[in-house]
Amino acid sequence: MGRPGLSWVGSAARSFVVRWFAGRRLGRSRFALLVAVIAALAFPLGDIAAAAAGTFVSYTYNGLGGTRPYSVYTPANYTTSQQVPLIVMLHGCGGSPNDFANTTQMNVLADTNQFIVVYPYETSTYGGCWKWPDPAHQSRGSGEPAIIAGITQTVIADTTHWNVDQSRVYVAGFSAGAGMSVVMAATYPDLYAAMGEAAGVEYKALSNGAIAPTLPSGGPDPVLQGQAAYNAMGQYARVMPVIAFQGSQDTTVPPVNGDQVVKQWMETDRLASGGTYNASFSAPSGTVTGRAPVTNGQAYTVRSWNDPSSNEVEEYWTVTGMGHAWSGGSTTGQYADPLGPSASQNMYAFFMAHVLGPPPPPQPLQVTSVAVGNLVATSAVITWQTNNTANSRVDFGTSITYDSFASDPALVTNHSITLTGLTANTTYHYQVTSVDGHAQTATSIDATFGTTAANFSLQLSAAADRSASSALQGQTVAGTIYVFTSPASGVTRVRFWLDNPQMSGTPRQTEGAAPWDFAGTAANGTANPTNTTTIPNGSHTITAAVDKSAGGTDVLTSSFTISNAGPPPPPPSGFSLQVSAAADRSASSALQGRTVAGTIYVFVSPASGVTRVRFWL
């Protein structure tokens, strides 16, 4: 077969382009673009390649995130009087700017349509593969995302060489570069208006740092990864338009991964839109099938999903029979399939239909469906919903002044906060508050709930057999006491804390079998004593977490006071303890610091001025 070019985009191709674009929502500017794209398609590939007469210059970036080389293609006949789009192209493993430019023919397209192309270079010095699976390179402001964004911003800022339309900056990639393009769209949605990927994976499909990852069954649930990408967007969250290409015979990045890319971005965009965009992968807004009009051209299917205003948000090309390749690329490029529809031309067309503008105002935040559940003696679960993703806080207390709170910083729409350490048989006031990513706050009205009566209690006894016990709460104790929870039945475990009602850290005592004693249980079944003289006098608490056989945990806290008589005062000044080897106390000396043996005689001196002496050893 001769060298296939783009000569197939004559009348047949023109018919396809017009038919395909008719399915999209075109304004005046899009119609002008359509004419330009058709004109570009009318030339054979070889002729276009020869027409790539712009300048291709290499630079080095040093800045936030690290250092990388990169190349910039400036189209022929360009002057800075023209404000033009910019497309960032991320090569696959082992690629280079020169090879990727040849593979994709993006520079040729830039000559025809006048836009800047930037090729960050992941050289062999840095492993040759973009590090999208590494957690250190999956967030804004660090690692390779910061480097790629920094390169993009450096080119934008260089107004001596270029005049970039900052509302038309895009990122696209192949294979590992596609994986990193997905990361860039999630971490810098305020920089890139839209994203294109070929043979890529969903956001955080892996987070194990694998150099050559394989995902034969895809990554995690794309709905969960959609939430993760939305979280990565942070305060810059917005709907991110995405165009994806996938070969049906790709064994390096199997087709399930292409599906997951689209599904992940559907969920991310649903969250970013506040739910107004809610696409279903199985129900596209439009489907087009065809075959690249070249000898032995590949068949393809294009599905698109629109928002309620008929603006296209996701576009997914699946190319039948294509392996791990850039569809429609050069015959001499690495990982190119010239028999497929042109990924470069269709990505460019998709990009030009999406402009980065100021984000639409968010929906006013609303709190709804506030409810109390799992209500027991010492805990309750408060649930509610918000229309925007927002954090969670519950203020609560026995009065409307709310002297306690519990919170969760995660941005969600379905909220659940568990309140613990409550007092049994008590009425509580509570109020929920959420703050969304736009700093909007919504608060519920005051409401109340009542805890149930306690099923268990902390008991105090003066006897090891736990007889004649009474509630520990409010007691004043001294000497030896025995503390335990009652009743003993219906319990699987009890953990005890002294003066730690928050139950932080390791419990003072953990009991795994009845009876449930604060100081543990002796071998004969009696309770071990608690010597209160080892605990300072004053107010104290014992907290017990009682794990119930039927499920759940009751938390009991009782306050009590220890009041033990203090030790005798020291002898008045002038008295000392003396030691002698003789019973008549002769030749005595101070006992302090002496080493003694055999029989000794110890006494207080002087003997006068004293009414009583008590000794302790």
Coordinates of C-alpha atoms in Angstrom, one line a residue, residues 40-609:
A40 CA -7.0 22.0 6.2
L41 CA -8.3 18.5 5.5
A42 CA -8.1 19.0 1.7
F43 CA -4.4 18.5 1.5
P44 CA -2.5 15.2 1.4
L45 CA -0.5 14.5 4.6
G46 CA 2.8 14.7 2.8
D47 CA 2.0 18.2 1.4
I48 CA 0.9 19.4 4.8
A49 CA 4.1 18.1 6.4
A50 CA 6.2 19.9 3.9
A51 CA 4.2 23.1 4.7
A52 CA 5.2 23.0 8.4
A53 CA 7.4 26.0 8.0
G54 CA 7.2 27.6 11.4
T55 CA 9.9 27.6 14.1
F56 CA 10.5 24.8 16.6
V57 CA 12.6 26.0 19.5
S58 CA 13.8 24.2 22.6
Y59 CA 13.9 25.8 26.1
T60 CA 14.4 24.8 29.7
Y61 CA 12.0 25.4 32.5
N62 CA 13.2 26.0 36.1
G63 CA 10.6 26.8 38.6
L64 CA 7.9 25.4 40.9
G65 CA 8.0 21.6 40.8
G66 CA 11.4 21.2 39.2
T67 CA 13.2 21.4 35.9
R68 CA 12.2 20.2 32.4
P69 CA 13.1 20.9 28.8
Y70 CA 10.3 21.8 26.5
S71 CA 9.8 22.9 22.9
V72 CA 7.5 25.5 21.4
Y73 CA 6.2 25.5 17.8
T74 CA 5.4 28.9 16.4
P75 CA 3.4 28.6 13.2
A76 CA 4.6 30.1 9.9
N77 CA 3.6 33.7 9.2
Y78 CA 2.7 34.3 12.9
T79 CA 3.1 37.7 14.4
T80 CA 2.4 38.8 18.0
S81 CA -0.3 41.1 16.7
Q82 CA -2.4 38.0 16.5
Q83 CA -3.8 36.6 19.8
V84 CA -3.9 32.9 19.2
P85 CA -4.8 29.6 21.1
L86 CA -2.2 27.5 22.7
I87 CA -2.2 23.6 22.9
V88 CA 0.1 21.7 25.3
M89 CA 1.0 18.3 24.0
L90 CA 2.3 15.6 26.3
H91 CA 4.1 12.6 24.6
G92 CA 3.9 9.0 25.7
C93 CA 6.7 6.9 27.4
G94 CA 10.0 7.2 25.6
G95 CA 8.7 10.0 23.3
S96 CA 10.1 13.4 22.5
P97 CA 8.8 16.7 21.2
N98 CA 10.1 16.1 17.7
D99 CA 8.7 12.6 17.5
F100 CA 5.3 13.6 19.0
A101 CA 5.0 16.5 16.7
N102 CA 5.7 14.2 13.7
T103 CA 3.3 11.5 15.1
T104 CA 0.4 13.9 15.6
Q105 CA 1.1 16.4 12.8
M106 CA -0.1 19.0 15.3
N107 CA 2.5 21.6 14.0
V108 CA 1.1 21.2 10.5
L109 CA -2.4 22.0 11.8
A110 CA -0.9 25.0 13.7
D111 CA 0.4 26.4 10.5
T112 CA -3.0 26.2 8.9
N113 CA -5.0 27.4 11.8
Q114 CA -2.5 29.7 13.6
F115 CA -2.0 28.5 17.1
I116 CA 1.0 27.8 19.4
V117 CA 2.0 24.3 20.3
V118 CA 4.0 23.5 23.5
Y119 CA 5.7 20.2 24.0
P120 CA 7.0 19.5 27.6
Y121 CA 9.7 16.9 27.4
E122 CA 9.9 14.0 30.0
T123 CA 13.5 13.0 29.1
S124 CA 15.1 9.7 30.0
T125 CA 16.8 11.6 32.8
Y126 CA 13.4 11.8 34.4
G127 CA 12.4 8.2 33.6
G128 CA 10.9 8.9 30.1
C129 CA 7.3 8.5 31.4
W130 CA 5.1 11.1 32.9
K131 CA 4.5 10.2 36.5
W132 CA 0.7 10.3 36.6
P133 CA 0.5 7.1 38.9
D134 CA 2.7 8.8 41.6
P135 CA 0.8 10.6 44.4
A136 CA 3.6 13.2 44.4
H137 CA 2.6 14.1 40.9
Q138 CA -1.2 14.1 41.2
S139 CA -1.9 17.5 42.9
R140 CA -1.8 21.1 42.1
G141 CA 1.3 23.0 43.1
S142 CA 3.8 20.2 43.2
G143 CA 5.7 17.7 41.0
E144 CA 5.0 17.4 37.3
P145 CA 1.6 19.1 37.3
A146 CA 3.4 22.3 38.7
I147 CA 6.1 21.9 36.0
I148 CA 3.7 21.5 33.1
A149 CA 1.5 24.4 34.4
G150 CA 4.7 26.5 34.9
I151 CA 5.8 25.8 31.3
T152 CA 2.4 26.8 30.1
Q153 CA 2.4 30.0 32.1
T154 CA 5.9 30.8 31.0
V155 CA 4.9 30.7 27.4
I156 CA 1.8 32.8 28.1
A157 CA 3.9 35.4 29.9
D158 CA 6.5 35.7 27.1
T159 CA 4.6 38.4 25.2
T160 CA 7.8 39.2 23.2
H161 CA 7.5 36.0 21.3
W162 CA 3.8 35.1 21.6
N163 CA 0.4 36.6 22.2
V164 CA -1.7 33.8 23.7
D165 CA -5.4 34.0 24.1
Q166 CA -5.7 32.9 27.7
S167 CA -9.3 31.8 27.3
R168 CA -8.1 29.2 24.6
V169 CA -5.4 27.2 26.4
Y170 CA -5.7 23.4 26.1
V171 CA -3.9 20.3 27.1
A172 CA -3.7 16.9 25.3
G173 CA -1.7 13.8 25.5
F174 CA -1.1 10.2 24.4
S175 CA -0.7 7.1 26.7
A176 CA 1.3 8.3 29.8
G177 CA 0.9 11.8 28.4
A178 CA -2.8 11.2 28.3
G179 CA -2.7 10.1 31.9
M180 CA -0.9 13.3 32.8
S181 CA -3.4 15.4 30.7
V182 CA -6.2 14.0 32.9
V183 CA -4.2 15.1 36.0
M184 CA -3.6 18.6 34.5
A185 CA -7.4 19.0 33.8
A186 CA -8.2 18.0 37.4
T187 CA -5.5 20.2 39.0
Y188 CA -5.4 23.3 36.8
P189 CA -9.0 23.8 35.5
D190 CA -8.4 27.5 35.7
L191 CA -5.6 27.3 33.2
Y192 CA -6.9 24.8 30.6
A193 CA -10.2 25.4 28.9
A194 CA -10.6 21.7 27.7
M195 CA -8.6 18.5 27.7
G196 CA -8.0 15.8 25.0
E197 CA -6.5 12.4 25.6
A198 CA -5.7 9.3 23.5
A199 CA -5.2 5.9 25.2
G200 CA -5.3 7.3 28.7
V201 CA -6.7 6.5 32.1
E202 CA -9.0 8.1 34.6
Y203 CA -7.8 10.4 37.4
K204 CA -5.7 8.5 40.0
A205 CA -6.4 5.2 38.2
L206 CA -3.3 4.2 40.1
S207 CA -1.5 5.9 43.1
N208 CA 1.3 3.4 43.6
G209 CA 4.0 5.2 41.6
A210 CA 4.3 2.3 39.1
I211 CA 6.8 3.2 36.3
A212 CA 5.1 1.0 33.7
P213 CA 1.6 0.5 35.0
T214 CA -0.8 -2.0 33.5
L215 CA -4.6 -1.7 34.0
P216 CA -6.1 -4.6 32.0
S217 CA -9.4 -4.3 34.0
G218 CA -9.2 -0.5 34.4
G219 CA -8.9 1.5 37.6
P220 CA -11.2 2.1 40.6
D221 CA -14.9 3.0 40.3
P222 CA -15.0 6.1 38.0
V223 CA -17.7 7.6 40.1
L224 CA -15.3 7.7 43.1
Q225 CA -12.5 8.9 40.9
G226 CA -14.8 11.6 39.6
Q227 CA -15.3 12.8 43.1
A228 CA -11.5 12.7 43.6
A229 CA -10.9 14.8 40.5
Y230 CA -13.5 17.3 41.6
N231 CA -11.8 17.5 45.0
A232 CA -8.5 18.1 43.2
M233 CA -10.1 21.1 41.4
G234 CA -10.7 22.7 44.7
Q235 CA -11.8 26.3 44.5
Y236 CA -11.3 26.3 40.8
A237 CA -13.9 23.6 40.2
R238 CA -15.8 23.9 36.9
V239 CA -17.2 21.8 34.1
M240 CA -14.1 20.5 32.1
P241 CA -14.9 19.6 28.5
V242 CA -13.1 16.4 27.5
I243 CA -12.5 14.6 24.1
A244 CA -11.1 11.0 24.3
F245 CA -9.8 8.6 21.7
Q246 CA -9.5 4.8 22.3
G247 CA -8.5 1.9 20.1
S248 CA -10.6 -1.2 20.3
Q249 CA -7.5 -3.5 20.0
D250 CA -5.3 -1.5 22.4
T251 CA -3.7 -4.1 24.7
T252 CA -1.4 -1.6 26.4
V253 CA -4.2 0.5 27.6
P254 CA -7.3 -1.6 27.1
P255 CA -10.7 0.0 26.1
V256 CA -12.2 -0.2 29.6
N257 CA -9.8 2.6 30.5
G258 CA -11.1 4.9 27.8
D259 CA -14.7 4.2 29.0
Q260 CA -13.6 5.1 32.6
V261 CA -12.0 8.4 31.5
V262 CA -15.3 9.5 30.1
K263 CA -17.3 8.2 33.1
Q264 CA -15.0 9.8 35.5
W265 CA -15.3 13.2 33.9
M266 CA -19.1 12.8 33.7
E267 CA -19.1 12.5 37.5
T268 CA -16.6 15.3 38.0
D269 CA -18.6 17.6 35.7
R270 CA -21.8 16.7 37.4
L271 CA -20.4 17.8 40.7
A272 CA -18.8 20.9 39.2
S273 CA -22.1 21.9 37.7
G274 CA -24.0 21.5 40.9
G275 CA -25.9 18.6 39.3
T276 CA -27.2 20.5 36.3
Y277 CA -25.1 18.4 34.0
N278 CA -26.0 14.8 34.7
A279 CA -25.0 12.6 31.7
S280 CA -25.4 8.9 31.5
F281 CA -22.6 6.9 29.7
S282 CA -25.2 4.6 28.2
A283 CA -27.4 7.4 26.9
P284 CA -25.3 9.8 24.7
S285 CA -26.8 12.9 23.3
G286 CA -25.6 11.8 19.8
T287 CA -23.9 8.9 18.1
V288 CA -22.1 9.0 14.7
T289 CA -20.5 6.0 13.0
G290 CA -18.2 6.0 10.0
R291 CA -15.0 4.8 8.5
A292 CA -11.9 6.8 7.8
P293 CA -12.1 7.4 4.0
V294 CA -8.7 6.0 3.1
T295 CA -7.8 2.6 1.8
N296 CA -8.4 0.1 4.6
G297 CA -9.5 2.9 6.8
Q298 CA -10.6 2.1 10.3
A299 CA -14.2 2.2 11.4
Y300 CA -15.1 4.4 14.3
T301 CA -17.9 5.4 16.6
V302 CA -18.3 8.9 18.1
R303 CA -20.5 9.5 21.1
S304 CA -21.2 12.9 22.6
W305 CA -22.9 14.1 25.7
N306 CA -24.5 17.6 26.0
D307 CA -25.5 19.8 28.9
P308 CA -29.1 21.0 29.2
S309 CA -28.2 24.0 26.9
S310 CA -27.0 21.6 24.2
N311 CA -23.4 22.5 24.7
E312 CA -21.2 19.4 24.1
V313 CA -19.2 18.4 27.3
E314 CA -17.8 15.0 26.5
E315 CA -16.9 13.4 23.1
Y316 CA -15.6 9.9 22.9
W317 CA -14.1 8.3 19.7
T318 CA -13.6 4.6 19.6
V319 CA -11.6 3.3 16.6
T320 CA -12.3 -0.3 15.6
G321 CA -9.2 -2.4 15.1
M322 CA -6.8 0.3 16.3
G323 CA -4.1 -0.6 18.8
H324 CA -2.1 1.6 21.1
A325 CA -1.7 4.5 18.7
W326 CA -2.5 8.2 18.0
S327 CA -5.4 8.0 15.5
G328 CA -4.8 9.5 12.1
G329 CA -1.2 10.3 12.7
S330 CA 1.8 10.3 10.5
T331 CA 3.0 7.2 8.7
T332 CA 6.5 7.8 10.1
G333 CA 5.6 8.7 13.7
Q334 CA 6.0 6.4 16.7
Y335 CA 2.7 5.0 17.9
A336 CA 0.7 6.4 15.0
D337 CA -2.2 4.9 13.1
P338 CA -2.7 6.9 9.8
L339 CA -5.7 4.7 9.0
G340 CA -7.8 6.1 11.8
P341 CA -9.7 9.4 11.9
S342 CA -7.5 12.3 12.8
A343 CA -7.3 12.8 16.5
S344 CA -5.4 16.1 16.1
Q345 CA -7.9 17.7 13.8
N346 CA -10.9 16.6 15.8
M347 CA -9.3 17.6 19.1
Y348 CA -8.6 21.0 17.6
A349 CA -12.1 21.4 16.5
F350 CA -13.4 20.3 19.9
F351 CA -11.1 22.7 21.6
M352 CA -12.1 25.7 19.5
A353 CA -15.7 25.1 20.6
H354 CA -14.8 25.6 24.3
V355 CA -13.5 28.8 25.7
L356 CA -12.4 29.4 29.3
G357 CA -14.6 32.1 30.7
P358 CA -15.4 33.3 34.1
P359 CA -17.2 30.5 36.1
P360 CA -20.9 30.8 36.3
P361 CA -22.2 31.9 39.7
P362 CA -22.8 29.0 42.0
Q363 CA -26.2 27.9 43.0
P364 CA -27.1 29.4 46.4
L365 CA -26.2 26.7 49.0
Q366 CA -29.1 25.0 50.7
V367 CA -29.4 22.6 53.6
T368 CA -32.2 20.1 53.4
S369 CA -33.5 16.8 54.9
V370 CA -32.0 17.3 58.3
A371 CA -32.6 14.3 60.5
V372 CA -31.5 12.4 63.6
G373 CA -30.9 8.7 63.5
N374 CA -29.3 5.9 65.5
L375 CA -30.3 7.6 68.7
V376 CA -29.2 5.8 71.8
A377 CA -28.3 6.8 75.4
T378 CA -24.9 8.4 74.6
S379 CA -24.7 9.0 70.9
A380 CA -26.7 10.2 67.9
V381 CA -26.2 10.5 64.1
I382 CA -27.2 13.8 62.4
T383 CA -27.7 13.6 58.6
W384 CA -28.6 16.2 56.0
Q385 CA -28.1 17.1 52.3
T386 CA -26.8 20.1 50.4
N387 CA -27.3 21.0 46.8
N388 CA -23.6 21.9 46.4
T389 CA -20.7 19.9 47.7
A390 CA -19.8 21.4 51.1
N391 CA -18.2 20.6 54.5
S392 CA -20.1 19.4 57.6
R393 CA -20.5 20.8 61.1
V394 CA -23.0 20.1 63.9
D395 CA -23.2 22.5 66.9
F396 CA -24.9 20.9 69.9
G397 CA -25.5 21.2 73.6
T398 CA -28.1 21.2 76.3
S399 CA -29.1 24.7 75.5
I400 CA -29.2 26.9 72.4
T401 CA -25.8 28.2 73.1
Y402 CA -24.3 25.0 71.7
D403 CA -21.2 24.4 73.9
S404 CA -19.9 21.5 71.7
F405 CA -19.5 20.7 68.0
A406 CA -18.4 18.0 65.6
S407 CA -17.2 18.5 62.1
D408 CA -15.8 17.0 58.9
P409 CA -13.9 19.1 56.3
A410 CA -14.8 16.7 53.3
L411 CA -16.8 18.4 50.6
V412 CA -19.9 16.2 50.0
T413 CA -23.6 16.5 49.3
N414 CA -24.8 13.8 51.6
H415 CA -23.7 14.6 55.2
S416 CA -23.4 12.5 58.3
I417 CA -21.9 13.4 61.6
T418 CA -21.9 11.2 64.7
L419 CA -22.2 12.9 68.1
T420 CA -20.7 10.9 71.0
G421 CA -20.2 11.3 74.7
L422 CA -23.8 12.4 75.2
T423 CA -25.6 12.1 78.5
A424 CA -28.4 9.6 78.8
N425 CA -32.0 10.7 79.1
T426 CA -31.1 14.3 78.1
T427 CA -32.6 16.8 75.7
Y428 CA -30.0 18.3 73.3
H429 CA -30.3 21.3 71.0
Y430 CA -28.4 21.1 67.6
Q431 CA -27.9 23.0 64.4
V432 CA -26.1 22.0 61.2
T433 CA -23.9 24.2 59.1
S434 CA -22.2 23.6 55.7
V435 CA -19.8 25.8 53.7
D436 CA -19.2 25.1 50.0
G437 CA -16.2 25.6 47.8
H438 CA -17.5 29.1 47.0
A439 CA -17.5 30.2 50.6
Q440 CA -21.3 30.1 50.7
T441 CA -22.7 29.1 54.1
A442 CA -26.0 27.5 54.9
T443 CA -27.3 26.8 58.4
S444 CA -30.4 24.9 59.6
I445 CA -32.8 26.2 62.3
D446 CA -32.4 25.0 65.9
A447 CA -33.8 21.6 66.6
T448 CA -33.8 19.1 69.5
F449 CA -33.5 15.4 70.2
G450 CA -33.5 13.4 73.4
T451 CA -31.1 10.6 74.3
T452 CA -32.6 7.4 75.6
A453 CA -32.2 6.1 79.2
A454 CA -28.9 4.5 79.9
N455 CA -28.9 0.7 79.6
F456 CA -25.6 0.5 81.6
S457 CA -24.0 2.4 84.5
L458 CA -20.7 2.8 86.3
Q459 CA -21.1 1.3 89.8
L460 CA -19.0 1.7 93.0
S461 CA -18.5 -0.9 95.7
A462 CA -16.3 -1.0 98.9
A463 CA -16.1 -4.8 98.5
A464 CA -14.2 -7.0 96.0
D465 CA -17.3 -9.1 95.4
R466 CA -19.1 -5.9 94.2
S467 CA -21.8 -6.2 96.9
A468 CA -23.8 -3.2 98.1
S469 CA -22.9 -1.2 95.0
S470 CA -24.3 2.2 94.1
A471 CA -23.8 4.6 91.2
L472 CA -20.3 6.2 91.0
Q473 CA -21.7 9.5 89.8
G474 CA -21.2 12.2 92.4
Q475 CA -19.6 10.0 95.0
T476 CA -16.7 11.1 97.3
V477 CA -14.3 8.2 97.8
A478 CA -11.1 7.3 99.7
G479 CA -8.8 4.4 100.2
T480 CA -9.6 1.2 98.2
I481 CA -12.6 1.1 95.9
Y482 CA -14.0 -1.3 93.3
V483 CA -15.5 0.2 90.1
F484 CA -17.3 -1.8 87.4
T485 CA -20.1 -1.5 84.8
S486 CA -23.5 -3.0 85.3
P487 CA -25.3 -5.1 84.1
A488 CA -22.8 -7.6 83.0
S489 CA -24.9 -9.3 80.3
G490 CA -25.3 -8.1 76.7
V491 CA -21.7 -6.8 76.5
T492 CA -18.8 -8.0 74.4
R493 CA -16.1 -5.5 75.6
V494 CA -15.6 -2.6 77.9
R495 CA -12.8 0.0 77.7
F496 CA -12.1 2.3 80.6
W497 CA -10.4 5.7 80.7
L498 CA -9.5 7.8 83.8
D499 CA -9.9 11.6 83.4
N500 CA -10.2 11.2 79.6
P501 CA -13.9 11.6 78.6
Q502 CA -12.7 12.2 75.0
M503 CA -11.4 8.6 75.0
S504 CA -8.2 9.6 73.2
G505 CA -5.2 7.3 73.2
T506 CA -4.9 3.9 74.8
P507 CA -7.6 2.9 77.4
R508 CA -6.4 2.5 81.0
Q509 CA -8.0 -0.9 81.0
T510 CA -9.7 -3.1 78.4
E511 CA -11.9 -6.0 79.5
G512 CA -12.9 -8.6 77.0
A513 CA -15.1 -10.8 79.2
A514 CA -17.5 -10.3 82.2
P515 CA -17.4 -9.1 84.9
W516 CA -16.4 -5.6 83.6
D517 CA -14.0 -4.2 86.2
F518 CA -12.2 -0.8 86.0
A519 CA -9.0 -2.3 87.5
G520 CA -9.4 -5.8 86.0
T521 CA -10.7 -9.0 87.4
A522 CA -8.7 -11.4 89.7
A523 CA -8.4 -15.1 89.0
N524 CA -11.0 -15.9 91.6
G525 CA -13.5 -13.7 89.9
T526 CA -13.4 -10.8 92.3
A527 CA -12.7 -7.3 91.3
N528 CA -9.2 -5.9 91.5
P529 CA -9.0 -2.9 93.8
T530 CA -8.3 0.7 92.8
N531 CA -6.1 2.4 95.3
T532 CA -7.3 6.0 95.3
T533 CA -4.2 7.1 97.3
T534 CA -2.2 6.8 94.1
I535 CA -4.5 9.4 92.4
P536 CA -4.5 13.0 93.5
N537 CA -7.2 14.3 95.6
G538 CA -9.9 16.3 93.8
S539 CA -12.5 15.8 91.0
H540 CA -12.0 13.0 88.5
T541 CA -14.0 11.1 85.8
I542 CA -14.1 7.5 84.7
T543 CA -15.4 6.9 81.2
A544 CA -16.4 3.5 79.9
A545 CA -17.1 2.5 76.3
V546 CA -19.5 -0.4 76.5
D547 CA -19.6 -2.5 73.2
K548 CA -23.0 -4.2 73.2
S549 CA -23.7 -7.7 71.9
A550 CA -26.6 -6.3 69.8
G551 CA -24.3 -3.8 68.2
G552 CA -23.3 -0.2 69.0
T553 CA -21.4 1.3 71.8
D554 CA -22.7 3.1 74.9
V555 CA -20.3 5.6 76.4
L556 CA -20.7 6.2 80.2
T557 CA -18.9 9.0 82.1
S558 CA -19.2 9.5 85.8
S559 CA -17.7 12.2 87.9
F560 CA -16.5 11.6 91.5
T561 CA -14.2 13.1 94.1
I562 CA -11.2 11.6 95.8
S563 CA -10.5 12.8 99.4
N564 CA -7.8 10.9 101.2
A565 CA -6.1 12.2 104.4
G566 CA -2.7 13.7 103.6
P567 CA 0.6 12.4 105.0
P568 CA 1.8 13.7 108.4
P569 CA 3.6 17.1 108.3
P570 CA 7.4 17.0 108.4
P571 CA 9.0 17.3 111.8
P572 CA 9.6 20.9 112.9
S573 CA 12.9 22.4 112.2
G574 CA 15.7 21.3 114.6
F575 CA 14.7 17.6 114.9
S576 CA 16.5 14.9 113.0
L577 CA 16.5 11.1 112.6
Q578 CA 19.6 9.7 114.3
V579 CA 21.3 6.3 114.1
S580 CA 23.5 4.6 116.7
A581 CA 25.1 1.2 117.1
A582 CA 24.4 1.2 120.9
A583 CA 21.1 0.8 122.7
D584 CA 22.0 3.8 124.9
R585 CA 22.0 5.9 121.7
S586 CA 25.6 6.9 122.3
A587 CA 27.9 8.0 119.4
S588 CA 24.8 8.8 117.2
S589 CA 24.9 10.5 113.9
A590 CA 22.3 11.6 111.3
L591 CA 20.6 8.6 109.5
Q592 CA 20.4 10.5 106.2
G593 CA 22.7 8.9 103.6
R594 CA 24.1 6.2 105.9
T595 CA 24.9 2.6 104.9
V596 CA 24.0 0.3 107.7
A597 CA 24.1 -3.5 108.6
G598 CA 23.3 -5.7 111.4
T599 CA 21.5 -4.2 114.4
I600 CA 20.9 -0.4 114.5
Y601 CA 19.1 2.0 116.8
V602 CA 17.1 4.8 115.2
F603 CA 15.5 7.6 117.1
V604 CA 14.4 11.3 116.9
S605 CA 16.6 13.9 118.5
P606 CA 16.4 16.0 120.6
A607 CA 13.9 14.3 123.0
S608 CA 12.6 17.5 124.5
G609 CA 9.7 19.6 123.2

